[in-house]
Tab-separated table of C-alpha atoms in Angstrom:
chain	number	residue	atom	x	y	z
G	1	MET	CA	-103.644	-42.896	51.467
G	2	ILE	CA	-103.005	-45.013	48.342
G	3	ASN	CA	-103.214	-43.276	44.995
G	4	ALA	CA	-102.389	-44.825	41.652
G	5	THR	CA	-102.756	-42.542	38.653
G	6	HIS	CA	-102.490	-43.648	35.025
G	7	LEU	CA	-99.986	-46.401	35.786
G	8	HIS	CA	-98.410	-47.989	32.750
G	9	THR	CA	-95.916	-50.833	32.902
G	10	SER	CA	-94.676	-53.161	30.225
G	11	TYR	CA	-92.033	-55.858	29.976
G	12	GLY	CA	-90.837	-55.801	26.397
G	13	ASP	CA	-93.904	-56.112	24.180
G	14	ASN	CA	-96.051	-57.344	27.038
G	15	THR	CA	-98.110	-54.540	28.576
G	16	VAL	CA	-98.891	-55.451	32.175
G	17	LEU	CA	-100.496	-52.225	33.416
G	18	HIS	CA	-102.321	-49.922	31.072
G	19	ASP	CA	-103.589	-46.623	32.417
G	20	ALA	CA	-104.512	-48.112	35.795
G	21	SER	CA	-105.918	-45.591	38.261
G	22	PHE	CA	-107.547	-46.016	41.654
G	23	ALA	CA	-107.449	-44.700	45.197
G	24	VAL	CA	-107.836	-46.290	48.613
G	25	GLU	CA	-108.710	-43.980	51.495
G	26	ALA	CA	-107.667	-44.259	55.127
G	27	GLY	CA	-109.771	-46.725	57.104
G	28	THR	CA	-110.595	-48.760	54.007
G	29	ILE	CA	-109.885	-52.336	53.024
G	30	ALA	CA	-109.803	-52.702	49.253
G	31	ALA	CA	-109.324	-55.788	47.122
G	32	LEU	CA	-107.765	-55.944	43.696
G	33	ILE	CA	-109.345	-58.922	42.010
G	34	GLY	CA	-108.656	-60.489	38.679
G	35	SER	CA	-107.406	-63.599	36.975
G	36	ASN	CA	-103.746	-64.628	36.763
G	37	GLY	CA	-101.753	-62.141	34.718
G	38	SER	CA	-104.301	-59.355	35.061
G	39	GLY	CA	-101.747	-57.037	36.688
G	40	LYS	CA	-102.652	-57.349	40.372
G	41	THR	CA	-99.190	-58.302	41.611
G	42	THR	CA	-97.473	-55.739	39.390
G	43	THR	CA	-99.759	-53.045	40.805
G	44	LEU	CA	-98.805	-54.020	44.347
G	45	HIS	CA	-95.126	-54.175	43.374
G	46	VAL	CA	-95.286	-50.656	41.972
G	47	LEU	CA	-96.950	-49.383	45.155
G	48	ALA	CA	-94.411	-51.213	47.357
G	49	GLY	CA	-91.448	-49.791	45.435
G	50	LEU	CA	-90.455	-53.149	43.978
G	51	ALA	CA	-91.134	-52.151	40.380
G	52	THR	CA	-90.959	-48.865	38.528
G	53	PRO	CA	-93.793	-47.947	36.176
G	54	ASP	CA	-93.033	-46.661	32.693
G	55	ALA	CA	-95.555	-43.868	33.266
G	56	GLY	CA	-97.962	-42.633	35.920
G	57	THR	CA	-97.620	-41.904	39.586
G	58	ALA	CA	-98.138	-43.954	42.727
G	59	THR	CA	-98.307	-42.324	46.129
G	60	VAL	CA	-98.459	-43.907	49.549
G	61	ASN	CA	-99.571	-41.697	52.411
G	62	GLY	CA	-98.816	-38.702	50.202
G	63	VAL	CA	-95.273	-39.751	49.255
G	64	ASP	CA	-94.530	-40.626	45.632
G	65	VAL	CA	-93.097	-44.155	45.498
G	66	THR	CA	-91.720	-43.708	41.996
G	67	THR	CA	-89.554	-40.690	42.850
G	68	ASN	CA	-88.965	-41.124	46.585
G	69	ARG	CA	-88.951	-44.857	47.113
G	70	THR	CA	-87.271	-45.193	50.497
G	71	ALA	CA	-89.271	-42.373	52.094
G	72	ALA	CA	-92.515	-43.873	50.803
G	73	GLN	CA	-91.573	-47.311	52.137
G	74	GLU	CA	-91.505	-45.921	55.667
G	75	HIS	CA	-95.292	-45.634	55.351
G	76	LEU	CA	-96.027	-49.130	54.053
G	77	ALA	CA	-95.694	-52.802	54.833
G	78	PHE	CA	-95.850	-55.424	52.097
G	79	LEU	CA	-96.699	-59.103	52.464
G	80	PRO	CA	-95.659	-60.990	49.317
G	81	GLN	CA	-97.475	-64.005	47.940
G	82	ASP	CA	-94.603	-66.438	48.399
G	83	VAL	CA	-93.076	-65.723	51.783
G	84	ARG	CA	-89.509	-67.002	52.005
G	85	PHE	CA	-86.516	-66.219	54.164
G	86	HIS	CA	-82.896	-67.286	54.352
G	87	GLU	CA	-83.310	-70.937	55.282
G	88	ALA	CA	-80.684	-70.896	58.027
G	89	LEU	CA	-82.243	-68.018	59.960
G	90	THR	CA	-84.725	-68.640	62.757
G	91	PRO	CA	-88.018	-66.729	63.126
G	92	ARG	CA	-86.523	-64.792	66.040
G	93	GLN	CA	-83.474	-63.810	63.983
G	94	VAL	CA	-85.684	-62.828	61.044
G	95	LEU	CA	-87.914	-60.658	63.224
G	96	ARG	CA	-84.941	-59.066	64.950
G	97	PHE	CA	-83.458	-58.262	61.535
G	98	TYR	CA	-86.618	-56.576	60.239
G	99	ALA	CA	-87.063	-54.764	63.555
G	100	GLY	CA	-83.561	-53.358	63.076
G	101	LEU	CA	-84.339	-52.189	59.545
G	102	ARG	CA	-87.401	-50.331	60.850
G	103	ASP	CA	-85.612	-49.131	63.990
G	104	ALA	CA	-88.434	-50.816	65.902
G	105	PRO	CA	-87.999	-51.799	69.559
G	106	PRO	CA	-86.740	-55.423	69.749
G	107	ASP	CA	-88.773	-56.077	72.900
G	108	ARG	CA	-91.833	-56.572	70.680
G	109	ILE	CA	-90.337	-59.664	69.057
G	110	ASP	CA	-91.499	-62.214	71.609
G	111	ALA	CA	-94.969	-60.707	71.783
G	112	LEU	CA	-95.260	-60.900	67.989
G	113	LEU	CA	-94.018	-64.490	67.960
G	114	GLU	CA	-96.674	-65.297	70.543
G	115	THR	CA	-99.324	-63.527	68.488
G	116	VAL	CA	-98.625	-65.614	65.397
G	117	ALA	CA	-98.084	-68.780	67.476
G	118	LEU	CA	-94.454	-69.206	66.471
G	119	ILE	CA	-92.902	-68.849	69.903
G	120	ASP	CA	-92.301	-72.611	70.123
G	121	ALA	CA	-90.642	-72.564	66.690
G	122	ALA	CA	-88.682	-69.375	67.381
G	123	GLU	CA	-85.299	-71.136	67.256
G	124	LYS	CA	-86.028	-73.439	64.313
G	125	PRO	CA	-84.501	-72.606	60.923
G	126	THR	CA	-87.168	-71.065	58.677
G	127	GLY	CA	-86.177	-73.660	56.082
G	128	ASP	CA	-87.869	-76.234	58.317
G	129	LEU	CA	-91.121	-74.278	58.652
G	130	SER	CA	-94.276	-75.003	56.665
G	131	GLY	CA	-95.645	-72.506	54.145
G	132	GLY	CA	-98.340	-71.448	56.589
G	133	MET	CA	-95.816	-70.851	59.386
G	134	ARG	CA	-93.667	-68.735	57.072
G	135	GLN	CA	-96.759	-66.794	56.085
G	136	ARG	CA	-97.480	-66.143	59.774
G	137	LEU	CA	-93.911	-64.956	60.229
G	138	GLY	CA	-94.552	-62.613	57.289
G	139	ILE	CA	-97.658	-61.324	59.060
G	140	ALA	CA	-95.541	-60.683	62.173
G	141	ILE	CA	-93.077	-58.648	60.090
G	142	MET	CA	-95.977	-56.689	58.642
G	143	GLU	CA	-97.311	-56.032	62.140
G	144	MET	CA	-93.843	-54.979	63.304
G	145	ALA	CA	-93.790	-52.161	60.761
G	146	GLU	CA	-96.863	-50.439	62.259
G	147	ALA	CA	-97.347	-48.840	58.850
G	148	PRO	CA	-100.416	-46.824	57.855
G	149	VAL	CA	-100.561	-48.584	54.486
G	150	LEU	CA	-100.695	-52.380	54.181
G	151	LEU	CA	-100.243	-54.170	50.871
G	152	LEU	CA	-100.877	-57.926	50.689
G	153	ASP	CA	-100.504	-60.254	47.730
G	154	GLU	CA	-102.759	-63.344	47.882
G	155	PRO	CA	-102.430	-63.501	51.652
G	156	ALA	CA	-104.863	-66.388	52.130
G	157	LEU	CA	-103.182	-68.999	49.972
G	158	SER	CA	-101.001	-70.668	52.635
G	159	LEU	CA	-103.230	-70.012	55.622
G	160	ASP	CA	-105.744	-72.413	57.117
G	161	PRO	CA	-109.261	-71.089	57.936
G	162	GLU	CA	-108.345	-70.260	61.521
G	163	TRP	CA	-105.404	-68.079	60.505
G	164	ARG	CA	-107.298	-66.553	57.621
G	165	SER	CA	-109.878	-65.439	60.124
G	166	PHE	CA	-107.100	-64.124	62.372
G	167	LEU	CA	-105.626	-62.122	59.495
G	168	MET	CA	-109.028	-60.735	58.573
G	169	ASP	CA	-109.576	-59.561	62.121
G	170	ARG	CA	-106.133	-57.937	62.197
G	171	LEU	CA	-106.689	-56.165	58.899
G	172	ARG	CA	-110.121	-54.941	60.013
G	173	ALA	CA	-108.570	-53.659	63.251
G	174	HIS	CA	-105.822	-51.833	61.345
G	175	ALA	CA	-108.380	-50.279	59.015
G	176	ASP	CA	-110.507	-49.220	61.965
G	177	ASP	CA	-107.393	-47.539	63.368
G	178	GLY	CA	-107.065	-45.541	60.142
G	179	ALA	CA	-104.842	-47.710	57.946
G	180	ALA	CA	-105.440	-48.211	54.241
G	181	VAL	CA	-105.308	-51.878	53.246
G	182	LEU	CA	-105.003	-53.127	49.680
G	183	LEU	CA	-104.921	-56.832	48.971
G	184	ALA	CA	-104.632	-58.636	45.673
G	185	THR	CA	-106.552	-61.875	45.279
G	186	HIS	CA	-108.404	-64.026	42.822
G	187	LEU	CA	-110.482	-65.453	45.689
G	188	LEU	CA	-112.910	-62.616	46.367
G	189	ASP	CA	-115.321	-64.900	48.210
G	190	VAL	CA	-112.745	-65.427	50.928
G	191	TRP	CA	-112.284	-61.714	51.535
G	192	THR	CA	-115.843	-60.460	50.983
G	193	PRO	CA	-116.529	-60.396	54.731
G	194	ILE	CA	-114.045	-57.587	55.333
G	195	VAL	CA	-113.449	-55.644	52.130
G	196	ASP	CA	-115.067	-52.241	51.682
G	197	ARG	CA	-114.123	-51.751	48.079
G	198	VAL	CA	-113.329	-53.988	45.125
G	199	PHE	CA	-111.297	-53.076	42.048
G	200	HIS	CA	-111.697	-55.424	39.105
G	201	CYS	CA	-108.383	-55.747	37.326
G	202	GLU	CA	-108.463	-56.907	33.716
G	203	GLU	CA	-105.622	-56.786	31.230
G	204	GLY	CA	-103.797	-54.222	33.303
G	205	GLN	CA	-106.718	-51.853	33.687
G	206	ILE	CA	-109.142	-51.171	36.508
G	207	ARG	CA	-112.351	-51.993	34.626
G	208	LYS	CA	-114.848	-51.675	37.394
G	209	GLU	CA	-115.051	-50.526	40.987
G	210	ASP	CA	-117.577	-51.871	43.479
G	211	ALA	CA	-118.170	-50.336	46.865
G	212	ASN	CA	-119.277	-52.438	49.818
G	213	PRO	CA	-119.610	-55.971	48.452
G	214	THR	CA	-122.205	-58.035	50.232
G	215	PRO	CA	-121.166	-57.978	53.873
G	216	VAL	CA	-121.208	-61.229	55.787
G	217	PRO	CA	-122.156	-61.178	59.467
G	218	GLU	CA	-119.249	-61.814	61.762
G	219	ASP	CA	-120.712	-64.967	63.307
G	220	VAL	CA	-121.104	-66.504	59.861
G	221	ARG	CA	-117.553	-65.480	58.922
G	222	MET	CA	-116.076	-67.011	62.057
G	223	ALA	CA	-117.989	-70.227	61.490
G	224	SER	CA	-117.026	-70.584	57.864
G	225	PRO	CA	-114.136	-68.335	56.900
G	226	SER	CA	-113.421	-70.003	53.590
U	1	MET	CA	-81.924	-41.759	51.563
U	2	PRO	CA	-78.139	-41.478	51.965
U	3	LEU	CA	-76.544	-44.445	53.705
U	4	THR	CA	-74.981	-42.165	56.319
U	5	LYS	CA	-78.415	-41.028	57.519
U	6	LEU	CA	-79.655	-44.515	58.302
U	7	PRO	CA	-80.112	-45.354	61.982
U	8	THR	CA	-77.359	-47.484	63.490
U	9	SER	CA	-79.929	-50.225	64.100
U	10	VAL	CA	-79.976	-50.832	60.326
U	11	TYR	CA	-76.233	-51.453	60.178
U	12	ARG	CA	-76.348	-53.650	63.270
U	13	ALA	CA	-79.238	-55.676	61.847
U	14	ILE	CA	-77.551	-56.218	58.509
U	15	LEU	CA	-74.151	-57.106	59.918
U	16	ARG	CA	-75.713	-59.509	62.444
U	17	ARG	CA	-77.757	-61.213	59.747
U	18	GLU	CA	-74.820	-61.436	57.342
U	19	ALA	CA	-72.536	-62.812	60.047
U	20	THR	CA	-75.053	-65.585	60.748
U	21	THR	CA	-75.628	-66.455	57.107
U	22	THR	CA	-71.895	-66.322	56.339
U	23	PHE	CA	-71.311	-68.874	59.084
U	24	HIS	CA	-73.830	-71.193	57.365
U	25	ASN	CA	-72.478	-70.670	53.832
U	26	ARG	CA	-71.102	-74.009	52.555
U	27	PHE	CA	-68.522	-72.346	50.323
U	28	VAL	CA	-67.178	-70.362	53.279
U	29	GLN	CA	-66.884	-73.550	55.318
U	30	ILE	CA	-65.037	-75.363	52.493
U	31	PHE	CA	-62.816	-72.312	51.925
U	32	ALA	CA	-61.838	-72.262	55.596
U	33	MET	CA	-61.016	-75.981	55.563
U	34	ILE	CA	-58.919	-75.726	52.396
U	35	VAL	CA	-57.019	-72.632	53.515
U	36	ILE	CA	-56.294	-73.897	57.016
U	37	GLY	CA	-55.524	-77.444	55.816
U	38	GLY	CA	-53.466	-76.071	52.944
U	39	SER	CA	-51.424	-73.824	55.211
U	40	ILE	CA	-50.661	-76.783	57.489
U	41	ALA	CA	-49.577	-78.800	54.440
U	42	VAL	CA	-47.409	-75.915	53.217
U	43	GLY	CA	-45.790	-75.651	56.637
U	44	ALA	CA	-45.159	-79.387	56.827
U	45	LEU	CA	-43.987	-79.969	53.266
U	46	SER	CA	-42.016	-76.822	52.428
U	47	GLY	CA	-38.661	-78.226	53.562
U	48	ARG	CA	-37.099	-74.855	54.347
U	49	PRO	CA	-38.910	-72.346	56.617
U	50	SER	CA	-38.045	-69.569	54.183
U	51	ALA	CA	-40.096	-71.329	51.493
U	52	ILE	CA	-43.317	-71.264	53.543
U	53	PRO	CA	-44.354	-67.690	52.602
U	54	PHE	CA	-43.997	-68.583	48.905
U	55	GLY	CA	-46.140	-71.654	49.426
U	56	LEU	CA	-48.787	-69.587	51.193
U	57	LEU	CA	-48.716	-66.985	48.417
U	58	LEU	CA	-49.376	-69.740	45.878
U	59	LEU	CA	-52.147	-71.148	48.065
U	60	PHE	CA	-53.794	-67.714	48.265
U	61	LEU	CA	-53.424	-67.158	44.520
U	62	TYR	CA	-55.031	-70.487	43.654
U	63	VAL	CA	-57.767	-70.613	46.257
U	64	VAL	CA	-58.861	-67.075	47.158
U	65	PRO	CA	-60.010	-65.732	43.757
U	66	LEU	CA	-61.992	-68.888	42.981
U	67	PHE	CA	-63.693	-69.149	46.359
U	68	GLY	CA	-64.155	-65.404	46.682
U	69	LEU	CA	-66.197	-65.433	43.475
U	70	LEU	CA	-68.183	-68.544	44.433
U	71	ILE	CA	-68.878	-67.256	47.938
U	72	GLY	CA	-70.000	-63.871	46.614
U	73	VAL	CA	-72.365	-65.443	44.079
U	74	SER	CA	-73.838	-67.955	46.522
U	75	ALA	CA	-74.331	-65.338	49.241
U	76	ALA	CA	-76.077	-63.006	46.806
U	77	HIS	CA	-78.373	-65.765	45.568
U	78	GLU	CA	-79.273	-66.865	49.087
U	79	GLU	CA	-81.446	-63.765	49.474
U	80	HIS	CA	-83.106	-63.840	46.034
U	81	ASP	CA	-86.246	-65.524	47.387
U	82	GLU	CA	-86.562	-62.877	50.079
U	83	ARG	CA	-86.194	-59.877	47.807
U	84	ALA	CA	-89.867	-58.863	47.971
U	85	PHE	CA	-89.555	-58.471	51.727
U	86	LEU	CA	-86.083	-56.955	51.724
U	87	TRP	CA	-86.723	-54.422	48.997
U	88	SER	CA	-89.987	-53.180	50.484
U	89	GLN	CA	-88.185	-52.030	53.640
U	90	PRO	CA	-87.329	-48.318	53.988
U	91	VAL	CA	-83.612	-48.693	53.314
U	92	PRO	CA	-81.651	-48.292	50.063
U	93	ARG	CA	-81.098	-51.620	48.329
U	94	SER	CA	-77.368	-50.927	48.119
U	95	ILE	CA	-77.080	-51.418	51.892
U	96	TYR	CA	-77.687	-55.141	51.397
U	97	VAL	CA	-74.855	-55.403	48.850
U	98	LEU	CA	-72.422	-53.391	50.936
U	99	GLY	CA	-73.321	-55.166	54.189
U	100	LYS	CA	-72.936	-58.565	52.589
U	101	THR	CA	-69.604	-57.698	50.991
U	102	ALA	CA	-68.183	-56.165	54.176
U	103	THR	CA	-69.163	-59.192	56.264
U	104	LEU	CA	-67.852	-61.744	53.784
U	105	VAL	CA	-64.561	-59.866	53.370
U	106	GLY	CA	-64.188	-59.683	57.147
U	107	ALA	CA	-64.852	-63.406	57.562
U	108	LEU	CA	-62.468	-64.478	54.804
U	109	ALA	CA	-59.793	-62.076	56.063
U	110	VAL	CA	-59.966	-63.797	59.464
U	111	VAL	CA	-59.608	-67.210	57.793
U	112	LEU	CA	-56.500	-65.957	55.941
U	113	LEU	CA	-55.113	-64.715	59.228
U	114	THR	CA	-55.276	-68.234	60.662
U	115	ALA	CA	-53.400	-69.536	57.624
U	116	LEU	CA	-50.476	-67.286	58.495
U	117	VAL	CA	-49.778	-69.279	61.645
U	118	ALA	CA	-47.755	-71.681	59.496
U	119	ALA	CA	-45.494	-68.852	58.296
U	120	ALA	CA	-45.223	-67.368	61.786
U	121	VAL	CA	-44.123	-70.732	63.187
U	122	GLY	CA	-41.579	-70.925	60.372
U	123	GLY	CA	-40.061	-67.645	61.547
U	124	ALA	CA	-41.474	-65.222	58.987
U	125	THR	CA	-41.020	-61.575	59.901
U	126	PRO	CA	-44.016	-59.394	60.807
U	127	GLY	CA	-43.443	-57.519	57.527
U	128	THR	CA	-43.722	-60.731	55.527
U	129	LEU	CA	-46.863	-61.775	57.399
U	130	ALA	CA	-48.409	-58.354	56.845
U	131	LEU	CA	-47.538	-58.470	53.139
U	132	LEU	CA	-49.068	-61.930	52.696
U	133	TRP	CA	-52.219	-61.024	54.603
U	134	GLY	CA	-52.583	-57.728	52.759
U	135	LEU	CA	-52.261	-59.465	49.390
U	136	GLY	CA	-54.734	-62.147	50.435
U	137	VAL	CA	-57.230	-59.522	51.564
U	138	ALA	CA	-56.760	-57.670	48.269
U	139	LEU	CA	-57.731	-60.852	46.415
U	140	VAL	CA	-60.677	-61.345	48.776
U	141	LEU	CA	-61.930	-57.796	48.207
U	142	VAL	CA	-61.896	-58.005	44.430
U	143	SER	CA	-63.182	-61.560	44.112
U	144	VAL	CA	-65.996	-61.267	46.679
U	145	SER	CA	-67.117	-57.982	45.102
U	146	GLY	CA	-67.036	-59.686	41.713
U	147	GLY	CA	-69.049	-62.623	43.035
U	148	VAL	CA	-71.638	-60.399	44.705
U	149	ALA	CA	-71.957	-58.369	41.467
U	150	ILE	CA	-72.418	-61.543	39.404
U	151	GLY	CA	-75.030	-62.657	41.930
U	152	GLN	CA	-77.048	-59.498	41.288
U	153	TYR	CA	-76.855	-59.803	37.511
U	154	THR	CA	-77.827	-63.485	37.301
U	155	ASN	CA	-81.209	-65.022	38.059
U	156	GLY	CA	-80.318	-68.650	38.680
U	157	ARG	CA	-77.727	-69.790	41.206
U	158	ALA	CA	-76.306	-72.352	38.752
U	159	ARG	CA	-75.904	-69.708	36.074
U	160	GLY	CA	-74.226	-67.388	38.567
U	161	LEU	CA	-71.770	-70.048	39.662
U	162	MET	CA	-70.970	-70.910	36.034
U	163	MET	CA	-70.304	-67.243	35.320
U	164	ALA	CA	-68.049	-67.055	38.367
U	165	LEU	CA	-66.080	-70.094	37.205
U	166	THR	CA	-65.758	-68.613	33.718
U	167	LEU	CA	-64.535	-65.299	35.104
U	168	TRP	CA	-62.057	-67.060	37.361
U	169	PHE	CA	-60.708	-69.137	34.475
U	170	GLY	CA	-60.416	-66.009	32.351
U	171	ALA	CA	-58.660	-63.917	34.994
U	172	PHE	CA	-56.487	-66.718	36.290
U	173	ALA	CA	-55.394	-68.608	33.189
U	174	LEU	CA	-56.753	-67.231	29.927
U	175	TYR	CA	-55.549	-63.697	30.597
U	176	ASP	CA	-51.964	-64.823	31.214
U	177	ALA	CA	-52.061	-67.134	28.201
U	178	LEU	CA	-53.107	-64.176	26.073
U	179	ALA	CA	-50.318	-62.012	27.500
U	180	LEU	CA	-47.830	-64.825	26.871
U	181	ALA	CA	-49.038	-65.201	23.299
U	182	LEU	CA	-48.779	-61.465	22.757
U	183	SER	CA	-45.245	-61.401	24.122
U	184	SER	CA	-44.166	-63.873	21.462
U	185	VAL	CA	-45.165	-61.441	18.718
U	186	GLU	CA	-42.004	-59.583	17.708
U	187	ALA	CA	-43.699	-56.217	17.431
U	188	MET	CA	-45.049	-56.568	20.955
U	189	GLN	CA	-41.624	-57.444	22.325
U	190	ASN	CA	-40.557	-53.919	21.453
U	191	LEU	CA	-43.515	-52.575	23.423
U	192	PRO	CA	-43.014	-53.965	26.935
U	193	VAL	CA	-45.337	-51.306	28.276
U	194	VAL	CA	-48.292	-53.135	26.695
U	195	TRP	CA	-47.838	-56.498	28.322
U	196	VAL	CA	-46.555	-55.094	31.596
U	197	SER	CA	-49.685	-52.934	31.684
U	198	LEU	CA	-51.796	-55.976	30.884
U	199	LEU	CA	-50.327	-57.809	33.861
U	200	LEU	CA	-50.647	-54.851	36.168
U	201	LEU	CA	-54.326	-54.337	35.376
U	202	ASN	CA	-55.281	-57.857	36.398
U	203	PRO	CA	-55.551	-57.996	40.220
U	204	VAL	CA	-54.417	-61.648	40.314
U	205	ASP	CA	-51.244	-60.852	38.360
U	206	ALA	CA	-50.616	-57.661	40.303
U	207	VAL	CA	-50.828	-59.596	43.576
U	208	ARG	CA	-48.613	-62.343	42.176
U	209	LEU	CA	-45.909	-59.862	41.110
U	210	THR	CA	-46.144	-57.843	44.319
U	211	GLY	CA	-45.870	-61.013	46.384
U	212	LEU	CA	-42.952	-62.468	44.483
U	213	PHE	CA	-40.920	-59.248	44.423
U	214	GLY	CA	-41.818	-58.483	48.031
U	215	LEU	CA	-40.891	-61.931	49.315
U	216	GLU	CA	-37.702	-62.139	47.256
U	217	ASN	CA	-36.775	-58.750	48.650
U	218	VAL	CA	-34.579	-57.954	45.672
U	219	PRO	CA	-34.939	-54.745	43.667
U	220	PHE	CA	-36.115	-55.135	40.097
U	221	SER	CA	-33.623	-54.013	37.486
U	222	ALA	CA	-33.984	-53.655	33.754
U	223	PRO	CA	-31.516	-52.340	31.240
U	224	GLY	CA	-31.826	-49.450	28.787
U	225	GLU	CA	-35.239	-48.234	27.730
U	226	ALA	CA	-37.044	-50.550	30.109
U	227	ALA	CA	-35.385	-49.002	33.157
U	228	TRP	CA	-38.593	-47.090	33.959
U	229	MET	CA	-40.131	-50.404	34.891
U	230	ALA	CA	-37.812	-50.581	37.891
U	231	ASP	CA	-39.366	-47.337	39.163
U	232	LEU	CA	-42.827	-48.701	38.512
U	233	LEU	CA	-42.152	-51.934	40.340
U	234	THR	CA	-40.778	-50.047	43.341
U	235	TRP	CA	-44.317	-48.764	43.785
U	236	LEU	CA	-45.927	-52.115	43.122
U	237	PRO	CA	-47.547	-52.552	46.578
U	238	ALA	CA	-49.095	-49.082	46.313
U	239	TRP	CA	-50.237	-49.830	42.771
U	240	THR	CA	-51.827	-53.106	43.897
U	241	ALA	CA	-53.646	-51.279	46.681
U	242	VAL	CA	-54.974	-48.683	44.219
U	243	LEU	CA	-55.947	-51.398	41.745
U	244	THR	CA	-57.783	-53.326	44.476
U	245	VAL	CA	-59.744	-50.269	45.541
U	246	ALA	CA	-60.563	-49.414	41.917
U	247	TRP	CA	-61.755	-52.914	40.980
U	248	THR	CA	-63.694	-53.367	44.232
U	249	GLY	CA	-65.327	-49.956	43.892
U	250	LEU	CA	-66.231	-50.531	40.257
U	251	LEU	CA	-67.723	-53.969	40.889
U	252	LEU	CA	-69.761	-52.810	43.888
U	253	LEU	CA	-70.913	-49.746	41.978
U	254	LEU	CA	-72.135	-51.974	39.140
U	255	ALA	CA	-73.905	-54.276	41.609
U	256	CYS	CA	-75.614	-51.413	43.469
U	257	ARG	CA	-76.581	-49.618	40.269
U	258	HIS	CA	-78.115	-52.759	38.828
U	259	LEU	CA	-79.993	-53.493	42.032
U	260	ARG	CA	-81.374	-49.960	42.270
U	261	ARG	CA	-82.952	-50.302	38.837
U	262	LEU	CA	-84.065	-53.901	39.069
U	263	ASP	CA	-87.805	-54.607	39.147
U	264	LEU	CA	-89.483	-57.605	40.703
């Protein structure tokens, strides 16, 4: 589903990705972990078609992002770290816009707003929403895409424990339905309950790969998600 | 993916979004107030009804290029924070530039239309109104495209606005000052083609000349070797249209090309 092969990216003299390779299969939730500047976000940006690598290939659901960006993006949804929208637009307008871009049926908008508990704020400008509410709107956009590949950059940062748990459940459900999920984080402890695979990112390389980090029983996770 | 193969829902979504954000754009609101207020002032203070179209032409020349640039830059920067979301959608990035430009041009063209009420009340002919509106829209097309292009090339909003102001000053004042200085050089006086060409390559000057000759409704005449200029100026409206299309196309091409290659 997600394949990165010998990715190399640099900005001037600063090498951000150096021969990074990994794969995430369908039905798997994988985490890219590493400190700030280790190349996690750049890796996600390459996979989402937001950045072009100097060398290497990145495929999403079998489509090469580097050579066929738009076609590959039909198979993925990306949730950025800092979720922002045009401040004058309301959540309903934002969702309707992204539904239009995906040619998705607009009758799902209200249901999605209900799901992320934004129905009461549906007509408020997004500039007036908190970071957590914007993040939930981002999750709704991601859900709208119904994509087989989900890419998330530090998705827990603005969410409270309740919504973190909600997101974990949603990601697990998507993976169980056959999606490949890749999230970048430096908070592995938060995500340990649901991830199947961990890639350790250091200085732009995948140094180590762990399968099945210690699973946490669901009742424990629900009681103490963070 | 070619733009023509996109579902119609994409175009509808982009135009709806841009219409909403254009309505909230402060520069658009100020532009509308200045143009409508200015046209009322022109109508009230012109003295003779026949002078109103000239006043409106001056108003357009002073206000449209400046605000077109500022509006283009500010509109482009309004979506910078959302780029990660926008650019990860399965549509070419150029659709955002083209949708934004089309919507802004449409909105400003409507504002210019309201400004023509003053000339219509003053008894201007439909031909005069059409000429004024066409010239105003030409300025809108070039300046908004320029602003949107600057918005793609600059990271900070303040830097973008400064660049827009610099470009406006250059195109509006510095360029003419340079042409004037050149015309005082004796060698250049024998080469009118150089400074006429200079004027006719700048959209602001081309609109100014087209407007003045069109409103005066007198044929240009020049003696001797410069007689060819009379032929050229006969085709001035067509030339201005071609120049507008060329500048607009070039600026949008630069913006789209830059955006296609830009990495987050």
